[in-house]
Each structure stands twice: as structure tokens, then as C-alpha cells.
Coordinates of C-alpha atoms (C1' of nucleotides) in Angstrom, one line a residue:
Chain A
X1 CA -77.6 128.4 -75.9
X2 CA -75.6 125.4 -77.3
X3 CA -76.2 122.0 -76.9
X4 CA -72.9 120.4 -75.2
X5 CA -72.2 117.2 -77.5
X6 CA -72.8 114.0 -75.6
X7 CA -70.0 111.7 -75.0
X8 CA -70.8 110.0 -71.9
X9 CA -72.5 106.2 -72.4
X10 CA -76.0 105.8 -74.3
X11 CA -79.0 106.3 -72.3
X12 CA -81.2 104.0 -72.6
X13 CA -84.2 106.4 -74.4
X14 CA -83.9 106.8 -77.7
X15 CA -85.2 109.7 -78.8
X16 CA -86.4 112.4 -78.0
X17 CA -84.4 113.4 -75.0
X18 CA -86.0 114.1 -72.1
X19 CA -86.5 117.9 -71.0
X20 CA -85.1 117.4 -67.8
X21 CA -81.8 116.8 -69.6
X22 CA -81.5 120.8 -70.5
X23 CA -82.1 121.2 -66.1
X24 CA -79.5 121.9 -63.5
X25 CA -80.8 118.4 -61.8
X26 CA -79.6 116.1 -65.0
X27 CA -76.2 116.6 -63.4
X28 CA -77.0 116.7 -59.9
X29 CA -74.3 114.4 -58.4
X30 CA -76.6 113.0 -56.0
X31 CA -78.9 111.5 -58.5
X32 CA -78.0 107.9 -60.0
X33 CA -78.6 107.2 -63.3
X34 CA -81.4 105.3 -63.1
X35 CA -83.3 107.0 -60.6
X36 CA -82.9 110.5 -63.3
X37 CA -84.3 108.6 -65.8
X38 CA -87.3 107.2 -63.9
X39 CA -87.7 111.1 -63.2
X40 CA -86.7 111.8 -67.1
X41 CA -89.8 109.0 -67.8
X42 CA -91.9 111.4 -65.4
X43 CA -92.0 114.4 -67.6
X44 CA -94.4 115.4 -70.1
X45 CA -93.8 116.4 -73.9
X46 CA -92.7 120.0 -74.0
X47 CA -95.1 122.5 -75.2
X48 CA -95.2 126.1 -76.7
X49 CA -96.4 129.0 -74.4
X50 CA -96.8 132.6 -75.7
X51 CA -95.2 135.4 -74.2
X52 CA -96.4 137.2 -70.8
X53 CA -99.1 134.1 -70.4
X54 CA -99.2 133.3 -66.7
X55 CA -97.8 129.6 -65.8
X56 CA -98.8 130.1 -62.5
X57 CA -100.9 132.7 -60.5
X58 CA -99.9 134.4 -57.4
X59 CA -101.2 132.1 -54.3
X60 CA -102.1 129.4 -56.8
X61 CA -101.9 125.4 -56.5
X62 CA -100.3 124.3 -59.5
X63 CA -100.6 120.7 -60.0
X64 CA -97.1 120.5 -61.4
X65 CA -93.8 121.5 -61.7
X66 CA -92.7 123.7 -64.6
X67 CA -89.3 122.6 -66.6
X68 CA -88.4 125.9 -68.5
X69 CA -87.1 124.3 -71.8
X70 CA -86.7 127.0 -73.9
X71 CA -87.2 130.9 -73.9
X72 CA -87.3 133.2 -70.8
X73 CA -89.4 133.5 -68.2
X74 CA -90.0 135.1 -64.3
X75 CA -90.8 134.4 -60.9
X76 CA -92.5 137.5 -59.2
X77 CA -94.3 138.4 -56.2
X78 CA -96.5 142.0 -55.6
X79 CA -97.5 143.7 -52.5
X80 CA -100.6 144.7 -51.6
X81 CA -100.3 148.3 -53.5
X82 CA -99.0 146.7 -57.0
X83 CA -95.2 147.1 -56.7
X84 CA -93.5 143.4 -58.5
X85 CA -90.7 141.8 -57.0
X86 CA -89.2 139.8 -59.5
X87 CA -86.9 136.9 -57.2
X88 CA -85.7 135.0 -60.3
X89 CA -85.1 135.0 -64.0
X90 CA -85.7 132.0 -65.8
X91 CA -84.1 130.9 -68.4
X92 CA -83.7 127.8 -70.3
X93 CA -83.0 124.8 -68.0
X94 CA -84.1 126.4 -65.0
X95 CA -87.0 125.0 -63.2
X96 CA -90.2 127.3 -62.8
X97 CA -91.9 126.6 -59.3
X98 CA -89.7 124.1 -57.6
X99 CA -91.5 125.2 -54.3
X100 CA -94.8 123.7 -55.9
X101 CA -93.4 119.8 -55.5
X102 CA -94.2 120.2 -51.6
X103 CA -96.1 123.4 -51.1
X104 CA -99.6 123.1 -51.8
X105 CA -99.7 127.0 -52.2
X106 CA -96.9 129.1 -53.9
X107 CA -96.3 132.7 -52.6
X108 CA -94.9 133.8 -56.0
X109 CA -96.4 133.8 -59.7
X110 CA -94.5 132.7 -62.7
X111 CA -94.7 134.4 -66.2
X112 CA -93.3 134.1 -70.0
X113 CA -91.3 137.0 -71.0
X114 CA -90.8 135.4 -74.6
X115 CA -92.4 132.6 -76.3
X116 CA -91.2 129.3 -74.5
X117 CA -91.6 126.0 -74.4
X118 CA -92.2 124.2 -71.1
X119 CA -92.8 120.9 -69.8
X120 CA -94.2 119.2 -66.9
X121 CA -93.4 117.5 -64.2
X122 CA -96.7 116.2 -62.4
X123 CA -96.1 116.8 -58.6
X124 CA -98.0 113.7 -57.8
X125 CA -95.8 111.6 -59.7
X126 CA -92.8 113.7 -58.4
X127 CA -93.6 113.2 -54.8
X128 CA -94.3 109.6 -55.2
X129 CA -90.9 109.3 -56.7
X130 CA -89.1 111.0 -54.1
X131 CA -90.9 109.3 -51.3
X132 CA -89.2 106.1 -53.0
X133 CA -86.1 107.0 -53.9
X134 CA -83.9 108.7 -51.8
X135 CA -81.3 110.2 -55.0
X136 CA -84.7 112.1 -56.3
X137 CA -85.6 113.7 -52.9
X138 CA -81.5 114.5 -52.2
X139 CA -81.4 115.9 -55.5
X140 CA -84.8 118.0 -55.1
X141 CA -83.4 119.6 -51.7
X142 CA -80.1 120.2 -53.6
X143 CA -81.8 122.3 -56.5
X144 CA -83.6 124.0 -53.4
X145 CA -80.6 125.0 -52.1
X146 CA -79.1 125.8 -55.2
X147 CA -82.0 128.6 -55.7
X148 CA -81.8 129.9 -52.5
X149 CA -77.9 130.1 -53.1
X150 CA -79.3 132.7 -56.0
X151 CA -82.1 134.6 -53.7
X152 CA -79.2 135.6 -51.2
X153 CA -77.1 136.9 -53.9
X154 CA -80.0 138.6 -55.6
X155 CA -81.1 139.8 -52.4
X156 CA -77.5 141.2 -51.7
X157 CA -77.5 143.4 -55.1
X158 CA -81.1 144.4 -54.6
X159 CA -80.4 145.4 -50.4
X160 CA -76.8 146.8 -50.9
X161 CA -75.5 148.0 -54.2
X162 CA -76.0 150.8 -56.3
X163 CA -78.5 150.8 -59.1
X164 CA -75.4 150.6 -61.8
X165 CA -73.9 148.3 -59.7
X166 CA -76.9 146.1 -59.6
X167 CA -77.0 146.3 -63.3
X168 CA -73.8 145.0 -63.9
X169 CA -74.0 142.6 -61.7
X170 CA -77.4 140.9 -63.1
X171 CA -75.6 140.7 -66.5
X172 CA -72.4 139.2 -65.5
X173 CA -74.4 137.0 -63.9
X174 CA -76.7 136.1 -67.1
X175 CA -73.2 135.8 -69.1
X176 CA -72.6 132.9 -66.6
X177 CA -76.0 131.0 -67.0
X178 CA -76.7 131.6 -70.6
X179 CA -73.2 130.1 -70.6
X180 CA -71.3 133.0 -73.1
X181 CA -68.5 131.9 -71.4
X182 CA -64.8 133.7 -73.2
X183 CA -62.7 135.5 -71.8
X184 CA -63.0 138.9 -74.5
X185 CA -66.2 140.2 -75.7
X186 CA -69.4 138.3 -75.3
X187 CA -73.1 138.3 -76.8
X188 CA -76.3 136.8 -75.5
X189 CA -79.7 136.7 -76.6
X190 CA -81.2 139.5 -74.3
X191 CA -85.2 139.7 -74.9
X192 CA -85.6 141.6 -71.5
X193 CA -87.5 145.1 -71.5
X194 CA -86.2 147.6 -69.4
X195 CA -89.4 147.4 -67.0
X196 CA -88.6 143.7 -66.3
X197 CA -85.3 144.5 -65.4
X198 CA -86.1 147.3 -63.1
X199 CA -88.6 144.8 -61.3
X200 CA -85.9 142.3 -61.0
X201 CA -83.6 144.5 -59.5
X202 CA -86.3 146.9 -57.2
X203 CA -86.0 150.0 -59.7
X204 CA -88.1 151.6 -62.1
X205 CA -87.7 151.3 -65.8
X206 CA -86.5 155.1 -66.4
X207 CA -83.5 154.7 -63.9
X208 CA -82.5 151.2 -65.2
X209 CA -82.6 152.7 -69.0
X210 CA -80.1 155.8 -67.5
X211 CA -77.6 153.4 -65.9
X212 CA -77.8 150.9 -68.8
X213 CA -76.5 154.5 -70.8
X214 CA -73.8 154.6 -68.3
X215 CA -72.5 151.7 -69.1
X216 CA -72.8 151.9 -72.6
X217 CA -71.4 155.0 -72.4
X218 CA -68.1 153.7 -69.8
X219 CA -67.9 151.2 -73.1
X220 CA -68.8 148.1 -70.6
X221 CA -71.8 146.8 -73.0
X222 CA -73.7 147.8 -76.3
X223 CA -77.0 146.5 -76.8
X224 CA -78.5 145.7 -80.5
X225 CA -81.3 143.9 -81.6
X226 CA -82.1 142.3 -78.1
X227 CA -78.3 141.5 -78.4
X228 CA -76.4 142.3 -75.1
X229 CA -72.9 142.3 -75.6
X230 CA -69.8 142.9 -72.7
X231 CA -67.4 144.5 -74.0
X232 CA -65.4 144.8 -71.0
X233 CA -66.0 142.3 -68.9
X234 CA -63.0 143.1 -66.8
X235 CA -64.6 146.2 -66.3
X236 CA -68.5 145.3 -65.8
X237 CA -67.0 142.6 -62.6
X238 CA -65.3 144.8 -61.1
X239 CA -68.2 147.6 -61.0
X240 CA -70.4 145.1 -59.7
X241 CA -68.3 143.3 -57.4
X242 CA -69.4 140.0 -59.2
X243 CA -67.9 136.8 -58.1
X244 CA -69.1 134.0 -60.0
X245 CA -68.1 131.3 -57.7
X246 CA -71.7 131.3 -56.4
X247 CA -72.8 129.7 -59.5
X248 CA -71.0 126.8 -59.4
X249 CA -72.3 124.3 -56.5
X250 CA -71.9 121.6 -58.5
X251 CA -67.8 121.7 -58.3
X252 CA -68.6 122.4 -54.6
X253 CA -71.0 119.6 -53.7
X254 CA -70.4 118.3 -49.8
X255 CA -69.8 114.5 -50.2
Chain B
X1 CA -90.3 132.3 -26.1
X2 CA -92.8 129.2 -24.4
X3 CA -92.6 125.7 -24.8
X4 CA -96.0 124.0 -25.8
X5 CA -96.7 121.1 -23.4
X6 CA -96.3 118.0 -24.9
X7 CA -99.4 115.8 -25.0
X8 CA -98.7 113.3 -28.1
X9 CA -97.6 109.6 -27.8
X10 CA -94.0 109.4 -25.2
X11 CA -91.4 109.6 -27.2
X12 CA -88.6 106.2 -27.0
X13 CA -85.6 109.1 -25.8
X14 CA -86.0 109.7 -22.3
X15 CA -84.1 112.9 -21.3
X16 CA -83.1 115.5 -22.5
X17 CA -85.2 116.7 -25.0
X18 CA -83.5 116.8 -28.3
X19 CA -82.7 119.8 -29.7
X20 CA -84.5 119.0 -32.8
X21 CA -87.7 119.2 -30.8
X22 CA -87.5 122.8 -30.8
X23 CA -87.0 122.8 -34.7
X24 CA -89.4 123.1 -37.7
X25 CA -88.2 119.9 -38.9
X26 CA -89.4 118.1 -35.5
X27 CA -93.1 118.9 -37.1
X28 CA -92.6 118.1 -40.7
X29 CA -95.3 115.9 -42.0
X30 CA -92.8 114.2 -44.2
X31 CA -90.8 113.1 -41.6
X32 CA -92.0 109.5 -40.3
X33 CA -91.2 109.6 -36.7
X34 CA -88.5 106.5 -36.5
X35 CA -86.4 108.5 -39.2
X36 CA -87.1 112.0 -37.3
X37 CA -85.6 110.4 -33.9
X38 CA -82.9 108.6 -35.7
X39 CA -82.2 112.4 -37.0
X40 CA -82.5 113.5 -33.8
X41 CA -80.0 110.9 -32.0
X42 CA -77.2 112.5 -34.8
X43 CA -78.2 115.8 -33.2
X44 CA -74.7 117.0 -30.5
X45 CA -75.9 118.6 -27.1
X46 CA -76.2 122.0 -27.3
X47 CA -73.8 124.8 -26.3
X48 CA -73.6 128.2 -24.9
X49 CA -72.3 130.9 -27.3
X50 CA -71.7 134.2 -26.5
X51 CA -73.0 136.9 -28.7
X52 CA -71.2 138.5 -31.7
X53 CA -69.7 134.9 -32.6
X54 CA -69.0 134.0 -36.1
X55 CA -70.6 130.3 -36.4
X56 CA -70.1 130.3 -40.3
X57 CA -68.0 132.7 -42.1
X58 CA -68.8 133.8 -45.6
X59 CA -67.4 131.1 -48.2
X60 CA -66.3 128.5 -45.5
X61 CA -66.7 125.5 -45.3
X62 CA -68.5 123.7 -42.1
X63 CA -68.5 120.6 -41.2
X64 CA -72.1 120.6 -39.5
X65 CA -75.1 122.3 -39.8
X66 CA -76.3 124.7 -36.5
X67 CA -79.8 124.2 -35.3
X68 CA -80.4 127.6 -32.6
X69 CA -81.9 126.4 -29.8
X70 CA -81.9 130.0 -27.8
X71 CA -81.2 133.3 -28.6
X72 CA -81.2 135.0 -31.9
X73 CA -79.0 135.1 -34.9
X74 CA -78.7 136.3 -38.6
X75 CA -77.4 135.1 -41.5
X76 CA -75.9 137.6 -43.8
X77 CA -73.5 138.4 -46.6
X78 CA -71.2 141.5 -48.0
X79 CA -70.5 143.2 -50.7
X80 CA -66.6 143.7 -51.8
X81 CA -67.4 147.1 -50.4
X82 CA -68.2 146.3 -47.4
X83 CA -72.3 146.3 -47.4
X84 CA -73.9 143.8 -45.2
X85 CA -77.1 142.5 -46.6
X86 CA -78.9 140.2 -43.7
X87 CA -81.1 137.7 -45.7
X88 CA -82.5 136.3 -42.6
X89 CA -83.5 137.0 -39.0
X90 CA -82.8 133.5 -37.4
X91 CA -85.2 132.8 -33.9
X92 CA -84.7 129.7 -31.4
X93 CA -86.0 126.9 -33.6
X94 CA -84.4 127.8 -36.9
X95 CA -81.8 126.2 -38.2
X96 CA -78.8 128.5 -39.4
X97 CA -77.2 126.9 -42.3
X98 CA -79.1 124.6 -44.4
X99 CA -77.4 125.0 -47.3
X100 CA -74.2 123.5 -45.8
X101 CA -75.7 120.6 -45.4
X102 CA -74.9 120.1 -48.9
X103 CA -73.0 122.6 -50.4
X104 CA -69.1 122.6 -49.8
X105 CA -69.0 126.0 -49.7
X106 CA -72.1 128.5 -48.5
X107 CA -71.8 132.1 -49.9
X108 CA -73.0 133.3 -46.5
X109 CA -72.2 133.5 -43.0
X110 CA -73.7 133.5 -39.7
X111 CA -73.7 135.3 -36.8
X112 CA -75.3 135.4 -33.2
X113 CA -77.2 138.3 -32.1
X114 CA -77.3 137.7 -28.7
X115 CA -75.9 135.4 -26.0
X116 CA -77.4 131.8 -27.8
X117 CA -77.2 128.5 -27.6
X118 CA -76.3 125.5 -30.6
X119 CA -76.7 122.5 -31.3
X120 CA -74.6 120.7 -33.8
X121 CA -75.4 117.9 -36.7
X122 CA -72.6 116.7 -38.1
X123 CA -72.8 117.3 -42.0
X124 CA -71.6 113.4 -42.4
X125 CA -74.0 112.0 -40.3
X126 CA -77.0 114.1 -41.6
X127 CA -76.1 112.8 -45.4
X128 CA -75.8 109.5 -44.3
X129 CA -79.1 109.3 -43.0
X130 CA -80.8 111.7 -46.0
X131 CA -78.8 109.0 -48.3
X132 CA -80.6 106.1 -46.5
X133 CA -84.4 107.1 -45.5
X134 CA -86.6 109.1 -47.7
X135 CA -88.2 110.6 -45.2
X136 CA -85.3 112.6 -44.1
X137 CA -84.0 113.6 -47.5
X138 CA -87.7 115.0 -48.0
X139 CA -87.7 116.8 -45.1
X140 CA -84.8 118.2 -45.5
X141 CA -85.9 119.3 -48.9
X142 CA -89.3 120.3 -47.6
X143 CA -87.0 122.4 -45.1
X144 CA -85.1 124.4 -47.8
X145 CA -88.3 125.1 -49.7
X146 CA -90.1 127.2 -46.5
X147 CA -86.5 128.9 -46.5
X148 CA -87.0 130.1 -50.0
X149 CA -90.7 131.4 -49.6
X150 CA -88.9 133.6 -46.7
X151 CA -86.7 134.7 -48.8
X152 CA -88.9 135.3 -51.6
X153 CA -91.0 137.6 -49.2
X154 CA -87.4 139.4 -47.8
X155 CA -87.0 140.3 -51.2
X156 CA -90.5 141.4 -51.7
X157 CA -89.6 143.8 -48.5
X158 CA -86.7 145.0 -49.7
X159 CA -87.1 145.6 -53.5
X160 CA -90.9 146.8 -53.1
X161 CA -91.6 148.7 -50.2
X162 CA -91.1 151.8 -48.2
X163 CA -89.0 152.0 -45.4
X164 CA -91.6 152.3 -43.2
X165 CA -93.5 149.5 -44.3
X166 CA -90.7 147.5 -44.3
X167 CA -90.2 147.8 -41.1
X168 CA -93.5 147.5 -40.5
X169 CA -93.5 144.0 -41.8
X170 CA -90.5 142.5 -40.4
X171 CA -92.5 143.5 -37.2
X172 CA -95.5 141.2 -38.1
X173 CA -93.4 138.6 -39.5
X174 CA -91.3 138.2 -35.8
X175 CA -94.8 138.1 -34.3
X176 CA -95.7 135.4 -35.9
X177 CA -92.8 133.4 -35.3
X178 CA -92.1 133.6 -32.3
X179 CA -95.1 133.0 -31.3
X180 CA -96.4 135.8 -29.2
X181 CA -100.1 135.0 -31.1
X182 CA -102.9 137.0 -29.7
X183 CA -105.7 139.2 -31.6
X184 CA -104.8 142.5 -29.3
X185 CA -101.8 143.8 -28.2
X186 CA -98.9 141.6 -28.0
X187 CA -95.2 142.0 -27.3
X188 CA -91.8 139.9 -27.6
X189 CA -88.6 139.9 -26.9
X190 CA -87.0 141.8 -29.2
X191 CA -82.8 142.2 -28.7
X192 CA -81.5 143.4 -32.6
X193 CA -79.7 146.7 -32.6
X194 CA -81.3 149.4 -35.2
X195 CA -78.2 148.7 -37.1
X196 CA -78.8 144.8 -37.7
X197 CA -82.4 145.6 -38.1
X198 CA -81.0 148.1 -40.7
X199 CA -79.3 145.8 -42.5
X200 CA -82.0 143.2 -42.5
X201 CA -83.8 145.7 -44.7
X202 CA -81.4 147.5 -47.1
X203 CA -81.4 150.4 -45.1
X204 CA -79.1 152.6 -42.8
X205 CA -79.5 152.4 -39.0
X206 CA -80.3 156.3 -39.0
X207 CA -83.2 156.0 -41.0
X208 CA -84.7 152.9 -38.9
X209 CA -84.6 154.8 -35.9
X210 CA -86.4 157.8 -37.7
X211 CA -89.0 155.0 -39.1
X212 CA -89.2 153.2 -35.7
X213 CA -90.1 156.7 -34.1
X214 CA -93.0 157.5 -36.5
X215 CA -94.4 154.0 -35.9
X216 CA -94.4 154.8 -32.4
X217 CA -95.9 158.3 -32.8
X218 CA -98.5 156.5 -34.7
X219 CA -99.4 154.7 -31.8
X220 CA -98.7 151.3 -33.6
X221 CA -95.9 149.8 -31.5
X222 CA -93.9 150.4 -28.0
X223 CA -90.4 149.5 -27.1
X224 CA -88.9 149.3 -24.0
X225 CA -86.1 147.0 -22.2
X226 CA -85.6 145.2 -25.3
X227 CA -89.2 144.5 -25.6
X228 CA -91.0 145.3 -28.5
X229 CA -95.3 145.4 -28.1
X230 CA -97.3 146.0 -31.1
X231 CA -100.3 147.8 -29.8
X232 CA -102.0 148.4 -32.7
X233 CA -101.8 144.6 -34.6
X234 CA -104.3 145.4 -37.7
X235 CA -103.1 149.0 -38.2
X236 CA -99.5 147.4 -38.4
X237 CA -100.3 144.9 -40.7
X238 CA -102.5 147.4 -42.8
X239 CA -99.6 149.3 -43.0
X240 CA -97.0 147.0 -43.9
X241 CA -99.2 144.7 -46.3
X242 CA -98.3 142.0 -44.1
X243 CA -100.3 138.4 -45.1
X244 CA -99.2 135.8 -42.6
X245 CA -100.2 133.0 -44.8
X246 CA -96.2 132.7 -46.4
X247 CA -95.3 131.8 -42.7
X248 CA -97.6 128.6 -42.2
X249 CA -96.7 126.6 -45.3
X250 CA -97.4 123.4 -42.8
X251 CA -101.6 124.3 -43.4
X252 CA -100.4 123.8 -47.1
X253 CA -98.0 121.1 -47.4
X254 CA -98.6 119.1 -50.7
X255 CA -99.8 115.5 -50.7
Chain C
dC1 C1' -68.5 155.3 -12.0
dG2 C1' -66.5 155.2 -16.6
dA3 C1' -66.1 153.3 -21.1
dA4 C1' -68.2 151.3 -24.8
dT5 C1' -72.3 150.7 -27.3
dA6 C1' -76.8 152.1 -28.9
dT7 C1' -80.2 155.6 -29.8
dT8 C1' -81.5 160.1 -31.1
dT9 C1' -81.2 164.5 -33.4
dG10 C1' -79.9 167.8 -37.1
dA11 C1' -78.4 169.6 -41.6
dG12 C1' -77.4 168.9 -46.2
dG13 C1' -77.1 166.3 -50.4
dC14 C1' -77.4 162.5 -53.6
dC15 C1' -79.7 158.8 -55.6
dT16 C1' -83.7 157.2 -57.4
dA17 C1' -88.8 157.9 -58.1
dT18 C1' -92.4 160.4 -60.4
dC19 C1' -94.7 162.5 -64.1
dA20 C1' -94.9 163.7 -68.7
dA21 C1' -93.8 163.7 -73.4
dA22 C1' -91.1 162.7 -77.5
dG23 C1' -88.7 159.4 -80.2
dT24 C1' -88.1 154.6 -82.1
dG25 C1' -89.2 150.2 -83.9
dA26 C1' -92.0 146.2 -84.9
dG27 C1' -96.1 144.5 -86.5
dT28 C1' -100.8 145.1 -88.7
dG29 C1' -104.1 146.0 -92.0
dG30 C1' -105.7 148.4 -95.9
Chain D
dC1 C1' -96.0 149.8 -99.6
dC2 C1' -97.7 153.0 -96.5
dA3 C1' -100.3 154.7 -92.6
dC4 C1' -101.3 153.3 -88.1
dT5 C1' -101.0 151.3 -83.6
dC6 C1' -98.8 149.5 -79.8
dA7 C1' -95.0 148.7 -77.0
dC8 C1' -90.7 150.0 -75.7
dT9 C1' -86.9 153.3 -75.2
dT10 C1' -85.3 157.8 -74.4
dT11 C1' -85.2 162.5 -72.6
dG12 C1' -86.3 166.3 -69.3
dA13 C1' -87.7 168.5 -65.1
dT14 C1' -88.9 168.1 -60.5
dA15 C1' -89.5 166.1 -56.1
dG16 C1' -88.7 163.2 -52.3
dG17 C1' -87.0 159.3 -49.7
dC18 C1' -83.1 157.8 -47.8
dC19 C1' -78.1 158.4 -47.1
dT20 C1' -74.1 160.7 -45.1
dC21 C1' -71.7 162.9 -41.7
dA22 C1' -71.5 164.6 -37.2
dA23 C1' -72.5 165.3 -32.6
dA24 C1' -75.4 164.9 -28.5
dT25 C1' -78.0 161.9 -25.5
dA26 C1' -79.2 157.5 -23.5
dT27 C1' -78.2 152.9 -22.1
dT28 C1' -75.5 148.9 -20.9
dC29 C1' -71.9 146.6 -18.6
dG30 C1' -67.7 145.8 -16.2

DNA sequence: CGAATATTTGAGGCCTATCAAAGTGAGTGG
DNA sequence: CCACTCACTTTGATAGGCCTCAAATATTCG
């Protein structure tokens, strides 16, 4: 992940910046300046997490809100027998538990896949700021909406397309957020094992491993050293019927 | 579906009864009861709608969001193949297309089930007032986040369990909200073609009907005239892994 | 009553799961 | 630097859940 270079005016922090600058919500449109950085002010210093260490249990009431600064991470539910639904990756920017700023209970758990580094977001501060200020509760609602934008989709692959379909499609769409943008080849940092992929997309490791063969084997990707490259990514949209428009609500904002 | 009699303080609106009353939002404890009746004033009268109506179609772009006040509906998407993935069941009360409210373009559309009946807010009017009062933005955000625990649990459904317990579940879960409560046997109304109910869950209407038979030879559930009766609640819930606590997030909210 | 829609039944086959074991690679400690 | 362990990937064989296609039956509605 690159850092964009910042030429818009000087904030008035110095240093360091604030995690919540690497989030979706630093550009939410419907957050003025000075109300982000009364949130920014909100945040606590990032920390280091190790991988697969629980950030927040199944059922739990987690006293804050987790910014996922660096390294990857997932939301998961489990049913009653064991089987693990993963709803979301995380990766860096995205927010961990949004749902935790007004529910006092979370259905879902969130884990490390890597080593990370997370801050927080106390809710009580959070809450107090959005009862206040009406840009930080607009903006909290709109990175709601943004998430559940990204549980129909998932929900779509996991309901209605093929396994290698499905596969194709979770990468295109990890292209998108990791931002590997290009228009050729690609490569992103891919730290995933096969058995968190198949919980992500409702199959088990084996059958994900065979279709990720598939595609190597159609030339579509090649995978190295926790590399995933797209070779064709022509090719990899078109078997999973990927359209990435559903990642961009921030050109589509309703003013 | 009943409606509870109202014994809290008179409300200033004399007649009719807002549309809002009927709606989860009416209840949030967020929602200061000036701002919620100011909400509800932005709220058009209701309208008849005959069943099998588009109200949103997929990638539009409407101009209000569509509180159901009767009958049912279902929000859905498709694949470029064709697959329909429902990602909600909507019931009188819900509201059909939050995320319009402020994203220009939703990745979903809507559809009613039945003969139904809308109301209308106007997408202008609703930001206005979240722009203005807290209490509204919050609840609206409050709003999205229940959404997302649904669809959290869909997913669960879909990605983790069998047929048969899927179904199974869905069955609790419309218990529950629509309110036919009761420790014994219960039953609701219960119009959805095997074929919507199919793609609610990822799978074909064939096998639905095959499912729905073996609940029934299990003695577990009873249909007739469009009225489903679960008459065996806890083997049912056993069965499906079914925890209503995901569905009362008001117990829970966070202060 | 007739047409359209929905449910039910059957046969056959594919996709994905399951179980088990071998291969690979990274990290650890002697 | 080399065994050793552990986690992950890969491979194979088999089974089963769910799909597909097709047709018969039941139900709704004009």
C-alpha cells in the first residue's frame, strides 16, 4: 500500500498523522474538516498485534472501535456446530467493528491474520462526538452503508456463483482495495491461507486450493511468496462477473 | 401482523398515524421524539402497490427512500448470469432501501412480494433533517448498523449451513419479526413462493420444496393457505442453530 | 372453467465436501 | 548447519448434497 502524497492545505497536527487518516471516513464528503479532526484527536496511538490474536470475541462488548492501520485482518461469525463465516476482510484502512459504536453486543468476532497494527477509537468518546456533531454521525451511517454495500456483494458471490467464480471475484476485488490499480499485470501482498479464503467465500480449503490451480493454470494469476499477481485481468473480470463500480460510493455520494 | 396499543404520552399529530410509527426507527432510543416527529412529518402518505413491482432497480438511482408499511418485499441482486441472490426478506415495518438515503447509486434493487403498501421520504428532505439534528443522523446510522448484523447472520446462513437448516432458520428468524411470539406453537402469514424463498438462501426452488417437505415429515412445521405454523418451536431452533439474540439489538444498544 | 402460476415428484449428474496422506516451506533449537 | 516441528499446500479417492431437466399435480385467479 502507498501512501498518496499530500497536496491539499496543512492540517493543523503536526505530526504524527492521525490513524484515521489511512480510513475510508478521512474522505467521507459529509465530514467537515474540523469535525474529522476532533474525531482524528479521538483516536489512540496505534499499536502492534500479533497474528491470529482475537480483537474482539464472538458476542463480546468491546469498549471501542478498531482502526485497522496496518496488516490484515477478519470479521467472522460460527454456527452452533463450528462452521466460520468470514463477512469481511480487513485490510489496512478499514475499520474493524463499526457495529460496536452503537451495539452494545457484536454478533461477529474480529481476528489478525498477520501481524497489524491497530488503533482505537473509544466508543464513549465516539458517541459523544456524534451526538454533537451531526458530520460525525452522517459520516458514521455512511461508512455503515458503505459496509453493507460490501456484505450484499459478498453475499451475492457466496449465494450465487461458482466456487471459481467466487475466487476470482474476491481477488479482483482485493486488487481494487489494496489499490494495485494498472491496467496490465498486477501484484499485491497476499498473506491469506487457503483455509481463510475458503471461510470467506463458504468453501473448504481443498476446493479453494483446486480452483486457485485452475486459474493458475487458465494463466489468470500466479502466486509466489504470498505474492498474488493477475496476469489477466481481462480474463479474471470476466470469469467473475466483477464490476467494480460497487467500490466507489464516494464518486456516487447523494448530495 | 397486530398493532400494539398505544399507551405512551399523545403524540402532537392527530390523524393518521405516520407511517414511521410502524418502523424500527419510530423506537430508536437515539431518536429524541421532536426530531423523530419532525422525521416523521417528511414522511408521504402511503400507497397501494401491486405485487411483483420494481420499487428500486439494480444500480438506479431513487430519489426517496421506501418505508413498507404492509405486505412483504425483498431486496435482491444478480449476477451477469442471471442469479438472483435475495439479501433480505423485507416485513411491514422495514424500510427497503437505506442505503439510498445516501448513496447515488445502490447496487441493489427491490421488489414487492405481495400486494403492499409504501410510504415515501424524499431523499432531500431526509438529509436535510440528518444534516441538521443529531438525533436523526444517529438513528439513521443506528438503522444501517441492525441492517448489517442481518446481513452478517444471512451470510452466516448461506456460507455455513445446510440446506435444511437454513431453511430452518429463516423460519425462526420471520417468527421473530413479525411478531407471532409465543413459547408453543405459532404460525404467520407466510406469502413467499419456494422460488423467492430459494433465492433468499442460495439455493434452487426444487430443493426447498424437498427441504420444506422433510421439515414437515419431521413434525416441525405446517403450511397451509399461505400460512406457515411452526409446531415444534425448540426442535426448529435446535435444528437450525437459531439464537434470536441478533434480532433484538434494541436490549443492547450502546450508551 | 381455463390459463397461468406454484408445488411436487423423479432420474441423473455435477460440484463440492470429506477423509487421508504426502509434499513443501519456514522457523527453531541443538 | 542440520535435524526437527509445525503450518500450509497439494494430491487422490470417494461420497453426498444440491442442481438440472422434465413432467405431473395442485392451486390461484380472471
Amino acid at each position: 500500500m502507498d501512501v498518496q502524497p499530500y497536496d491539499g492545505p496543512l492540517v493543523r497536527r503536526a505530526s504524527p498523522p492521525s490513524p484515521l487518516e489511512r480510513t475510508r471516513l478521512w474522505n467521507c464528503p459529509l465530514l467537515p474538516h474540523d469535525e474529522r479532526d476532533m474525531l482524528a484527536d479521538a483516536v489512540m496511538p496505534a499499536r502492534a498485534i500479533a497474528p491470529n490474536t482475537e480483537l474482539v470475541r464472538e458476542n463480546a462488548c468491546p469498549d471501542s472501535v478498531f482502526l485497522l492501520v496496518d496488516g490484515w485482518a477478519y470479521r467472522y461469525a460460527t454456527t452452533r456446530e463450528g462452521g466460520r463465516q468470514i463477512s469481511a476482510l480487513l485490510v489496512p484502512g478499514d475499520i474493524c467493528n463499526l457495529g460496536s459504536l452503537m451495539m452494545e453486543r457484536v454478533d461477529y468476532a474480529v481476528r489478525s491474520a498477520t501481524q497489524a497494527t491497530i488503533a482505537k477509537l473509544p466508543r464513549i468518546q465516539a458517541q459523544k462526538l456524534a451526538a454533537e456533531y451531526c458530520g460525525i454521525a452522517n459520516a458514521f451511517a455512511w461508512l455503515t452503508m458503505y459496509e453493507n454495500v460490501m456484505l450484499h456483494q459478498h453475499m451475492l458471490s457466496i449465494g450465487r456463483r461458482s466456487a471459481k467464480a467466487r475466487l476470482a471475484h474476491i481477488l479482483c476485488e482485493l486488487r481494487v482495495r489494496l489499490g494495485a490499480d494498472g491496467e496490465g499485470a498486477c501484484s499485491y501482498s497476499f498473506p491469506l491461507t487457503q483455509e481463510l479464503l475458503g471461510d470467506a467465500m463458504g468453501l473448504t480449503s481443498v476446493h479453494v486450493n483446486r480452483m486457485m490451480q485452475q486459474l493458475r493454470a487458465a494463466g489468470l494469476i500466479a502466486t509466489a511468496d504470498r505474492i498474488m499477481t493477475i496476469l489477466d485481468l481481462p480474463g479474471l473480470q470476466r470469469l467473475a462477473g466483477f464490476d467494480c463500480r460497487y467500490l466507489h460510493p464516494e464518486d456516487a455520494i447523494a448530495r
